Amino acid sequence: MEPLDYKNTDEDLDDDASEEFEELDQISRVALLIDDLNNEDPLAQQNSIEKLGTIVQVLGKHRTVDELVPMLTELIDRIDNNSELLMHLAEELGNLTEFLGSDLCIELCKPLELICAADENMVRNKAQESLLKVCEFVEKPNDLTEFFELVERLSKGDLFSMRIASCYLLASTYKKTFNSEVRDKLFKDLSEDDTPMVRRAIAKNLGIFAQEIKYPIDIVIESFKTLLGDQQDAVKIESLKNSCILARLINEDPSLSQEEKEKRLEEDILITVVKASEDKKSWRLRFAVAELLDELTHIIGKDLADKHIKPAIEALISDSEPEVKSEILLKVIEIVEFVKPDLILDKIIALTSDTSQHVRESLAECICKIATHVDTEMYVSKALPAMCQLMKDTTTEVRVCALENIETVTKAIGQENINLHIIPALLELTTDKQWRVRYGIAQFFPKLASIFGKDLYIEKMEKISLDFLSDNVFKIREQSMKNLVDLKLTLGEEWFERICKEKVREFSRSDKCSIRILSIFLVRIIQDHIDPDILNKDIIPVVVGLKDDSVPNIKFNVAKILDELSSLLSRENIFIGKSALSSLKDSDSDEDVKYFATKALSNETFSN
């Protein structure tokens, strides 16, 4: 008889025992988590709630439904004053739907229904999201009926928070309900609820209702009109926000002819929207109309837009509130291709004298961007003078806004009008007292060059753009130096090299140290864009000559630029540069100058 292999047998026993211990240990941990659900310490309760996934894995589906869910339902009464715990519990209950599956997840409705009564929006929202997860998994007819009965109970609840929750749930489960009469009655009752917050919730979900029903959407249209006549602004605004969804559904209805679609769009949507744009009591409602007008216009098309959207635009442009006028001016840019801008141009131009800075800013952008959509002759005679007036506005932001959007105008009006109107206005802005306006002009010079072309730019703008290199604001000087590189594309390599050589010499001879140092800064900007031969022959010697400057700041910048340019230097300039750096290191009294000279000399180019 063969001897037993005691070693292997012992190992097998050890493995089995280890697995049993691990299983017992896990069960013990889960038992502790379940006990902590009844703990008075909120942190312990939160820890257990967050570990519900672990608990149900050990308990299994049926014990979860029979034991854990009733325990959690009782727990809600004890933690109803702790919003954070309720929110976590609602979320975790929703996460259990997949584990329980379509057969048992309906059991989660009872605790979630209780949480839907919470006052806090965030708590209710989590409960609603979890209930919607349940609804997605539910398949049995009896379970669907039970779910709808839950929605029905909430819609008739004493607390407005319960009725608010039912609005969201009814919208998303509309198609799954079997009794259409009860369902539609619930919808209508919620639309006429005494509490404004409930009506606002149903108004907010009109679009979801419509998308769920698809066709016909008569019941939603009826509620849409009713809610738009509500006394509360918040209800009317939320209802109005659904205009585009409803219009799109009507426009896509396969059962309607084109004529019928246009008729329904007019009667059910457009007349209501235009009426809202003229509402004298609520500027927020008028602002909401302005916000959606561009999207609605794209849905309904040109013919209806010209008939109905144009009156709304005219009403909103003439509004008494600056916010409404600013918003509609920006939307006109998107709507202009559908509505003839010539017909509203006079009302737009009239706003050049508006007292609100924000309106004039929006106007500047609007007038510039509609240039390509308006008849050129009409634009030049009416809109262009208004734009030039905005470029001279007393407020800096308005002038800058006009300047930033002027490129569209130059493309639309032709060279002759640019010479007559745009260039004189720009020339006037170059001497503006506000540095931000001059900075805006400086940023625009490369674009102007591409618009004007080489000859006209050199004739009209070259001197001014080069004068900006010596502006008393450094940010403008810096931008103007960067412009030289961009202007090279339009004005050519020869122009670029000539200007760079001239300006480096000119700056280095200036009496002002703030200008002399620009010769170094300019070299730093152009070093990768200029021919190395020209750099070494005409520019580096000028920079090195600044080593004898009386200002330490300039001298140590000489050392820094030589260090940066070391790989581009010719042999002759390496020798000259090394000699200059050695002089600065040994003879200068300023510690910073010595430091940067020493650092540059340690560069491999100068140390060999």
Coordinates of C-alpha atoms in Angstrom, one line a residue, residues 43-531:
L43 CA -21.3 58.6 9.7
A44 CA -21.8 54.9 10.6
Q45 CA -25.2 55.0 8.8
Q46 CA -23.6 56.7 5.7
N47 CA -20.9 54.1 5.6
S48 CA -23.4 51.3 5.6
I49 CA -25.6 53.0 3.0
E50 CA -22.6 53.4 0.7
K51 CA -21.9 49.6 1.2
L52 CA -25.4 48.4 0.3
G53 CA -23.9 46.8 -2.8
T54 CA -21.7 44.6 -0.6
I55 CA -24.6 43.8 1.7
V56 CA -26.9 42.6 -1.0
Q57 CA -24.2 40.4 -2.6
V58 CA -24.1 38.4 0.7
L59 CA -27.8 38.4 1.4
G60 CA -28.9 37.5 -2.1
K61 CA -31.9 38.8 -4.0
H62 CA -34.8 37.3 -2.0
R63 CA -33.3 38.2 1.5
T64 CA -32.6 41.7 0.2
V65 CA -36.3 42.1 -0.8
D66 CA -37.7 40.3 2.3
E67 CA -35.4 41.8 5.0
L68 CA -33.2 44.6 3.8
V69 CA -35.7 46.7 1.8
P70 CA -38.2 46.8 4.8
M71 CA -35.3 47.8 7.1
L72 CA -34.3 50.6 4.7
T73 CA -38.0 51.8 4.5
E74 CA -38.1 52.1 8.3
L75 CA -34.7 53.9 8.3
I76 CA -36.2 56.7 6.2
D77 CA -38.4 57.9 9.0
R78 CA -35.4 58.1 11.3
I79 CA -33.1 60.0 8.9
D80 CA -35.7 62.3 7.3
N81 CA -34.0 65.3 8.8
N82 CA -30.6 64.4 7.3
S83 CA -30.7 65.4 3.6
E84 CA -27.3 64.0 2.8
L85 CA -28.1 60.5 4.1
L86 CA -31.4 60.5 2.2
M87 CA -29.7 61.5 -1.0
H88 CA -27.1 58.8 -0.6
L89 CA -29.8 56.2 0.2
A90 CA -31.9 57.2 -2.8
E91 CA -28.8 56.9 -5.1
E92 CA -27.8 53.5 -3.7
L93 CA -31.3 52.1 -4.0
G94 CA -31.2 53.0 -7.7
N95 CA -27.9 51.1 -8.0
L96 CA -29.7 48.0 -6.7
T97 CA -32.0 47.7 -9.7
E98 CA -29.6 45.8 -11.9
F99 CA -28.8 43.4 -9.1
L100 CA -32.4 42.6 -8.4
G101 CA -33.4 42.5 -12.0
S102 CA -36.7 43.0 -13.7
D103 CA -38.5 40.5 -11.5
L104 CA -37.8 42.1 -8.1
C105 CA -36.7 45.7 -8.6
I106 CA -40.3 46.9 -8.3
E107 CA -39.8 46.3 -4.5
L108 CA -37.5 49.3 -4.4
C109 CA -40.5 51.6 -5.1
K110 CA -41.8 51.8 -1.6
P111 CA -38.7 53.4 0.1
L112 CA -38.1 55.6 -3.0
E113 CA -41.7 56.8 -2.9
L114 CA -41.2 58.0 0.7
I115 CA -38.0 59.8 -0.3
C116 CA -39.9 61.6 -3.1
A117 CA -41.7 63.6 -0.3
A118 CA -38.5 65.3 0.8
D119 CA -38.3 69.1 0.7
E120 CA -34.8 69.2 -0.7
N121 CA -34.6 69.3 -4.5
M122 CA -31.4 67.3 -4.6
V123 CA -32.8 64.5 -2.5
R124 CA -36.0 64.4 -4.6
N125 CA -34.0 64.4 -7.8
K126 CA -32.0 61.4 -6.7
A127 CA -35.1 59.5 -5.8
Q128 CA -36.7 60.4 -9.1
E129 CA -33.6 59.2 -11.0
S130 CA -33.6 55.9 -9.1
L131 CA -37.3 55.4 -9.8
L132 CA -36.7 55.9 -13.5
K133 CA -34.1 53.2 -13.3
V134 CA -36.6 50.9 -11.8
C135 CA -39.1 51.8 -14.6
E136 CA -36.5 50.9 -17.2
F137 CA -36.1 47.4 -15.8
V138 CA -39.8 46.7 -15.1
E139 CA -41.3 44.4 -17.7
K140 CA -44.3 42.6 -16.2
P141 CA -47.7 44.3 -16.8
N142 CA -48.6 44.0 -13.1
D143 CA -45.4 45.7 -12.1
L144 CA -45.9 48.5 -14.7
T145 CA -49.4 49.0 -13.3
E146 CA -48.0 49.1 -9.7
F147 CA -45.4 51.7 -10.8
F148 CA -48.1 53.9 -12.4
E149 CA -50.2 53.6 -9.3
L150 CA -47.2 55.0 -7.4
V151 CA -47.0 58.0 -9.8
E152 CA -50.8 58.5 -9.3
R153 CA -50.4 58.5 -5.5
L154 CA -47.6 61.0 -5.7
S155 CA -49.7 63.3 -8.0
K156 CA -52.5 63.3 -5.4
G157 CA -50.2 63.7 -2.4
D158 CA -50.8 66.3 0.2
L159 CA -47.2 67.6 0.0
F160 CA -46.3 69.7 -3.1
S161 CA -42.9 68.0 -3.2
M162 CA -44.7 64.7 -3.9
R163 CA -46.7 66.2 -6.8
I164 CA -43.5 67.8 -8.2
A165 CA -41.9 64.3 -8.2
S166 CA -44.9 62.9 -10.0
C167 CA -44.4 65.5 -12.8
Y168 CA -41.0 64.2 -13.6
L169 CA -42.0 60.5 -13.3
L170 CA -45.2 60.9 -15.3
A171 CA -43.3 62.6 -18.2
S172 CA -40.7 59.8 -18.5
T173 CA -43.2 56.9 -18.0
Y174 CA -46.0 58.3 -20.2
K175 CA -45.7 55.7 -22.9
K176 CA -45.6 52.7 -20.5
T177 CA -48.9 53.4 -18.9
F178 CA -52.0 51.5 -20.1
N179 CA -54.9 53.6 -19.0
S180 CA -54.6 56.6 -21.3
E181 CA -57.7 58.4 -19.8
V182 CA -56.3 58.3 -16.2
R183 CA -52.9 59.2 -17.5
D184 CA -54.1 62.2 -19.4
K185 CA -56.3 63.3 -16.5
L186 CA -53.3 63.2 -14.2
F187 CA -51.4 65.4 -16.7
K188 CA -54.2 67.9 -16.9
D189 CA -54.7 68.0 -13.2
L190 CA -51.0 68.7 -12.6
S191 CA -51.0 71.4 -15.2
E192 CA -53.8 73.1 -13.2
D193 CA -52.4 72.5 -9.7
D194 CA -52.9 75.2 -7.1
T195 CA -49.1 75.3 -6.3
P196 CA -47.0 77.3 -8.7
M197 CA -44.0 75.1 -8.1
V198 CA -46.0 72.0 -9.3
R199 CA -47.1 73.9 -12.4
R200 CA -43.5 75.0 -13.1
A201 CA -42.4 71.3 -12.8
I202 CA -45.0 70.2 -15.3
A203 CA -44.1 73.1 -17.6
K204 CA -40.5 72.1 -17.4
N205 CA -41.4 68.6 -18.6
L206 CA -43.7 69.5 -21.4
G207 CA -41.0 68.8 -24.0
I208 CA -40.4 65.3 -22.5
F209 CA -44.1 64.6 -22.6
A210 CA -44.3 65.6 -26.2
Q211 CA -41.3 63.5 -27.2
E212 CA -42.8 60.5 -25.4
I213 CA -46.2 60.9 -27.0
K214 CA -44.9 62.1 -30.3
Y215 CA -48.2 62.1 -32.2
P216 CA -50.7 63.5 -31.6
I217 CA -49.5 66.0 -29.1
D218 CA -52.7 68.0 -28.7
I219 CA -52.9 67.5 -25.0
V220 CA -49.4 68.9 -24.6
I221 CA -50.2 71.9 -26.9
E222 CA -53.3 72.6 -24.8
S223 CA -51.3 72.6 -21.6
F224 CA -48.5 74.7 -23.2
K225 CA -51.0 77.4 -24.0
T226 CA -52.6 77.2 -20.6
L227 CA -49.3 77.4 -18.7
L228 CA -48.2 80.3 -20.9
G229 CA -51.2 82.2 -19.6
D230 CA -50.2 81.5 -16.0
Q231 CA -49.9 84.3 -13.5
Q232 CA -46.4 83.2 -12.4
D233 CA -43.4 84.3 -14.5
A234 CA -41.5 81.1 -13.6
V235 CA -44.3 78.9 -15.0
K236 CA -44.6 80.9 -18.2
I237 CA -40.9 80.9 -18.8
E238 CA -40.5 77.1 -18.3
S239 CA -43.4 76.5 -20.6
L240 CA -42.0 78.8 -23.3
K241 CA -38.7 77.0 -23.3
N242 CA -40.5 74.0 -24.9
S243 CA -41.6 76.0 -28.0
C244 CA -38.7 74.7 -30.1
I245 CA -39.4 71.0 -29.2
L246 CA -43.1 71.3 -29.9
A247 CA -42.4 73.2 -33.2
R248 CA -40.0 70.5 -34.3
L249 CA -42.5 67.8 -33.6
I250 CA -45.2 69.5 -35.5
N251 CA -42.8 70.1 -38.4
E252 CA -41.9 66.4 -38.5
D253 CA -45.4 65.0 -38.1
P254 CA -45.9 62.6 -41.0
S255 CA -49.7 62.8 -40.8
L256 CA -49.8 66.5 -41.7
S257 CA -49.4 68.2 -45.1
Q258 CA -47.1 71.1 -45.4
E259 CA -50.0 73.5 -45.4
E260 CA -51.4 71.9 -42.2
K261 CA -48.0 72.0 -40.5
E262 CA -47.7 75.8 -41.2
K263 CA -51.2 76.4 -39.9
R264 CA -50.5 74.5 -36.7
L265 CA -47.1 76.2 -36.2
E266 CA -48.8 79.6 -36.6
E267 CA -51.8 78.9 -34.3
D268 CA -50.2 76.7 -31.7
I269 CA -46.6 78.1 -31.4
L270 CA -45.8 81.3 -33.2
I271 CA -48.8 83.5 -32.2
T272 CA -48.2 82.5 -28.6
V273 CA -44.5 83.3 -28.8
V274 CA -45.1 86.7 -30.5
K275 CA -47.6 87.5 -27.8
A276 CA -45.1 86.7 -25.1
S277 CA -42.5 89.0 -26.8
E278 CA -44.9 91.9 -26.2
D279 CA -45.7 91.0 -22.6
K280 CA -45.4 94.3 -20.7
K281 CA -45.4 92.8 -17.2
S282 CA -42.5 90.4 -17.3
W283 CA -39.1 91.3 -18.8
R284 CA -37.8 87.8 -18.0
L285 CA -40.5 86.3 -20.2
R286 CA -39.5 88.6 -23.0
F287 CA -35.8 87.7 -22.4
A288 CA -36.7 84.0 -22.7
V289 CA -38.4 84.7 -26.1
A290 CA -35.2 86.4 -27.3
E291 CA -33.1 83.4 -26.1
L292 CA -35.0 80.9 -28.2
L293 CA -35.9 82.9 -31.2
D294 CA -32.8 81.9 -33.3
E295 CA -33.5 78.1 -32.8
L296 CA -37.2 78.5 -33.5
T297 CA -36.5 80.5 -36.7
H298 CA -34.3 77.7 -38.0
I299 CA -37.1 75.1 -37.3
I300 CA -40.0 77.0 -39.0
G301 CA -38.2 78.2 -42.1
K302 CA -38.0 81.5 -44.0
D303 CA -41.7 82.2 -44.9
L304 CA -43.1 81.8 -41.4
A305 CA -40.1 83.6 -39.9
D306 CA -40.6 86.6 -42.1
K307 CA -44.2 86.7 -41.2
H308 CA -44.0 86.0 -37.4
I309 CA -40.5 86.3 -36.1
K310 CA -39.9 89.8 -37.6
P311 CA -42.6 91.4 -35.5
A312 CA -41.2 89.7 -32.4
I313 CA -37.7 91.0 -33.2
E314 CA -39.1 94.5 -33.7
A315 CA -40.9 94.4 -30.4
L316 CA -37.8 93.1 -28.5
I317 CA -35.4 95.6 -30.1
S318 CA -37.7 98.3 -28.9
D319 CA -37.8 96.8 -25.4
S320 CA -37.3 99.0 -22.3
E321 CA -34.9 96.5 -20.7
P322 CA -31.2 96.5 -21.7
E323 CA -30.8 92.8 -21.1
V324 CA -33.6 92.0 -23.6
K325 CA -32.3 94.3 -26.3
S326 CA -28.7 93.0 -25.9
E327 CA -29.9 89.4 -26.2
I328 CA -32.0 90.0 -29.3
L329 CA -29.3 91.9 -31.0
L330 CA -26.9 88.9 -30.7
K331 CA -29.7 86.6 -31.9
V332 CA -30.4 88.7 -35.0
I333 CA -26.9 87.6 -36.2
E334 CA -28.2 84.0 -36.3
I335 CA -31.6 84.9 -37.6
V336 CA -30.6 87.4 -40.3
E337 CA -30.5 84.8 -43.2
F338 CA -34.2 83.9 -42.5
V339 CA -35.6 87.4 -41.9
K340 CA -34.9 90.3 -44.3
P341 CA -32.6 92.5 -42.3
D342 CA -33.4 95.6 -44.4
L343 CA -36.8 95.7 -42.8
I344 CA -35.4 95.9 -39.2
L345 CA -32.2 97.8 -40.0
D346 CA -33.7 101.2 -38.9
K347 CA -34.7 99.9 -35.5
I348 CA -31.3 98.3 -35.0
I349 CA -29.4 101.5 -36.0
A350 CA -31.6 103.6 -33.6
L351 CA -29.9 101.8 -30.7
T352 CA -26.6 103.6 -31.3
S353 CA -27.8 106.3 -28.9
D354 CA -29.0 103.8 -26.3
T355 CA -28.0 104.7 -22.8
S356 CA -26.8 101.1 -21.9
Q357 CA -23.2 100.3 -22.6
H358 CA -24.1 96.6 -22.9
V359 CA -26.7 97.3 -25.6
R360 CA -24.2 99.3 -27.6
E361 CA -21.6 96.5 -27.3
S362 CA -24.1 94.0 -28.6
L363 CA -25.1 96.5 -31.3
A364 CA -21.5 96.9 -32.5
E365 CA -21.2 93.1 -32.9
C366 CA -24.6 92.9 -34.6
I367 CA -24.0 95.7 -37.1
C368 CA -20.7 94.3 -38.1
K369 CA -21.8 90.7 -38.5
I370 CA -25.0 91.4 -40.5
A371 CA -23.0 93.3 -43.1
T372 CA -22.8 90.4 -45.6
H373 CA -26.6 89.9 -45.4
V374 CA -27.7 93.4 -46.1
D375 CA -27.8 95.1 -49.5
T376 CA -24.3 96.9 -49.8
E377 CA -25.7 100.2 -50.8
M378 CA -28.2 100.2 -47.9
Y379 CA -25.6 99.1 -45.5
V380 CA -23.1 101.8 -46.5
S381 CA -25.8 104.5 -46.3
K382 CA -27.4 103.5 -43.0
A383 CA -25.4 100.9 -41.0
L384 CA -21.8 102.1 -41.8
P385 CA -22.2 105.6 -40.3
A386 CA -23.7 103.9 -37.2
M387 CA -20.7 101.6 -36.9
C388 CA -18.3 104.4 -37.3
Q389 CA -20.2 106.2 -34.5
L390 CA -19.8 103.2 -32.3
M391 CA -16.0 103.2 -33.0
K392 CA -16.0 106.7 -31.5
D393 CA -18.2 105.7 -28.5
T394 CA -17.4 107.2 -25.1
T395 CA -17.1 103.7 -23.6
T396 CA -13.9 101.8 -24.2
E397 CA -15.6 98.4 -24.3
V398 CA -17.9 99.5 -27.1
R399 CA -15.0 100.8 -29.3
V400 CA -13.0 97.6 -28.7
C401 CA -16.1 95.5 -29.6
A402 CA -16.6 97.4 -32.9
L403 CA -12.9 97.0 -33.7
E404 CA -12.8 93.3 -33.0
N405 CA -15.7 92.6 -35.5
I406 CA -14.8 95.1 -38.2
E407 CA -13.2 92.4 -40.5
T408 CA -16.7 91.2 -41.6
V409 CA -17.6 94.8 -42.7
T410 CA -14.4 95.2 -44.7
K411 CA -15.2 92.0 -46.7
A412 CA -18.7 93.3 -47.5
I413 CA -18.4 96.9 -48.4
G414 CA -15.6 97.0 -51.0
Q415 CA -12.3 98.9 -51.2
E416 CA -13.7 102.3 -52.1
N417 CA -15.9 102.4 -48.9
I418 CA -13.0 101.1 -46.8
N419 CA -10.9 104.1 -48.0
L420 CA -13.8 106.5 -47.4
H421 CA -15.1 105.3 -44.0
I422 CA -13.0 102.6 -42.3
I423 CA -9.5 104.0 -42.6
P424 CA -10.4 107.5 -41.3
A425 CA -12.2 105.9 -38.3
L426 CA -9.2 103.6 -37.6
L427 CA -6.7 106.4 -37.9
E428 CA -8.7 108.3 -35.3
L429 CA -8.6 105.3 -33.0
T430 CA -4.8 105.1 -33.2
T431 CA -4.6 108.3 -31.1
D432 CA -7.2 107.2 -28.6
K433 CA -6.4 108.0 -24.9
Q434 CA -7.4 104.6 -23.7
W435 CA -4.6 102.1 -24.1
R436 CA -7.0 99.2 -24.5
V437 CA -8.4 100.8 -27.7
R438 CA -4.9 101.3 -29.1
Y439 CA -4.0 97.8 -28.1
G440 CA -7.1 96.5 -30.0
I441 CA -5.9 98.5 -33.1
A442 CA -2.4 97.0 -32.6
Q443 CA -3.8 93.5 -32.6
F444 CA -5.8 94.3 -35.8
F445 CA -2.8 95.5 -37.9
P446 CA -1.9 92.1 -39.5
K447 CA -5.6 91.5 -40.4
L448 CA -5.7 95.0 -41.9
A449 CA -2.7 94.2 -44.0
S450 CA -4.4 91.1 -45.4
I451 CA -7.6 93.0 -46.1
F452 CA -5.9 96.1 -47.7
G453 CA -3.1 94.4 -49.5
K454 CA 0.6 95.4 -49.5
D455 CA 0.5 98.7 -51.4
L456 CA -2.6 100.3 -49.6
Y457 CA -1.4 99.1 -46.2
I458 CA 2.1 100.6 -46.7
E459 CA 0.5 103.9 -47.9
K460 CA -2.1 104.3 -45.2
M461 CA -1.1 102.3 -42.1
E462 CA 2.6 101.4 -42.2
K463 CA 3.8 104.6 -40.4
I464 CA 1.1 104.3 -37.7
S465 CA 1.8 100.6 -37.0
L466 CA 5.5 101.3 -36.7
D467 CA 4.9 104.3 -34.4
F468 CA 3.1 101.8 -32.1
L469 CA 6.5 100.2 -31.5
S470 CA 7.3 103.3 -29.4
D471 CA 4.0 103.6 -27.5
N472 CA 4.2 104.5 -23.9
V473 CA 2.4 101.2 -22.9
F474 CA 4.6 98.2 -23.0
K475 CA 1.8 95.7 -23.9
I476 CA 1.2 97.7 -27.1
R477 CA 4.9 97.9 -27.9
E478 CA 5.2 94.1 -27.3
Q479 CA 2.2 93.4 -29.6
S480 CA 3.6 95.7 -32.3
M481 CA 6.9 93.8 -32.3
K482 CA 5.0 90.5 -32.7
N483 CA 3.0 92.1 -35.5
L484 CA 6.2 92.5 -37.6
V485 CA 6.5 88.7 -37.9
D486 CA 2.8 88.4 -38.9
L487 CA 3.1 91.3 -41.4
K488 CA 5.9 89.5 -43.1
L489 CA 3.4 87.1 -44.7
T490 CA 1.6 90.0 -46.5
L491 CA 4.3 92.7 -46.9
G492 CA 7.1 90.3 -47.8
E493 CA 10.6 89.2 -46.6
E494 CA 12.4 92.3 -48.0
W495 CA 10.1 94.7 -46.1
F496 CA 10.4 92.6 -42.9
E497 CA 14.3 92.6 -43.0
R498 CA 14.5 96.3 -43.8
I499 CA 12.2 97.3 -41.0
C500 CA 13.9 95.0 -38.5
K501 CA 17.3 96.5 -39.3
E502 CA 16.0 100.1 -39.1
K503 CA 14.2 99.6 -35.9
V504 CA 16.9 97.8 -34.0
R505 CA 19.3 100.7 -34.9
E506 CA 16.7 103.4 -34.1
F507 CA 15.8 101.9 -30.7
S508 CA 19.4 101.4 -29.7
R509 CA 20.1 105.2 -30.2
S510 CA 17.1 106.4 -28.3
D511 CA 17.5 108.7 -25.2
K512 CA 14.9 106.6 -23.3
C513 CA 16.1 103.4 -21.7
S514 CA 12.6 101.9 -22.1
I515 CA 13.0 102.3 -25.9
R516 CA 16.7 101.2 -26.1
I517 CA 15.8 97.9 -24.4
L518 CA 13.3 97.3 -27.1
S519 CA 16.1 96.6 -29.6
I520 CA 17.0 93.5 -27.5
F521 CA 13.3 92.5 -27.1
L522 CA 12.8 92.8 -30.8
V523 CA 15.8 90.6 -31.6
R524 CA 14.4 88.0 -29.2
I525 CA 11.1 88.0 -31.2
I526 CA 12.5 87.9 -34.7
Q527 CA 15.5 85.6 -34.2
D528 CA 13.7 82.6 -35.7
H529 CA 12.2 84.5 -38.6
I530 CA 15.1 86.5 -40.1
D531 CA 18.0 85.4 -42.3

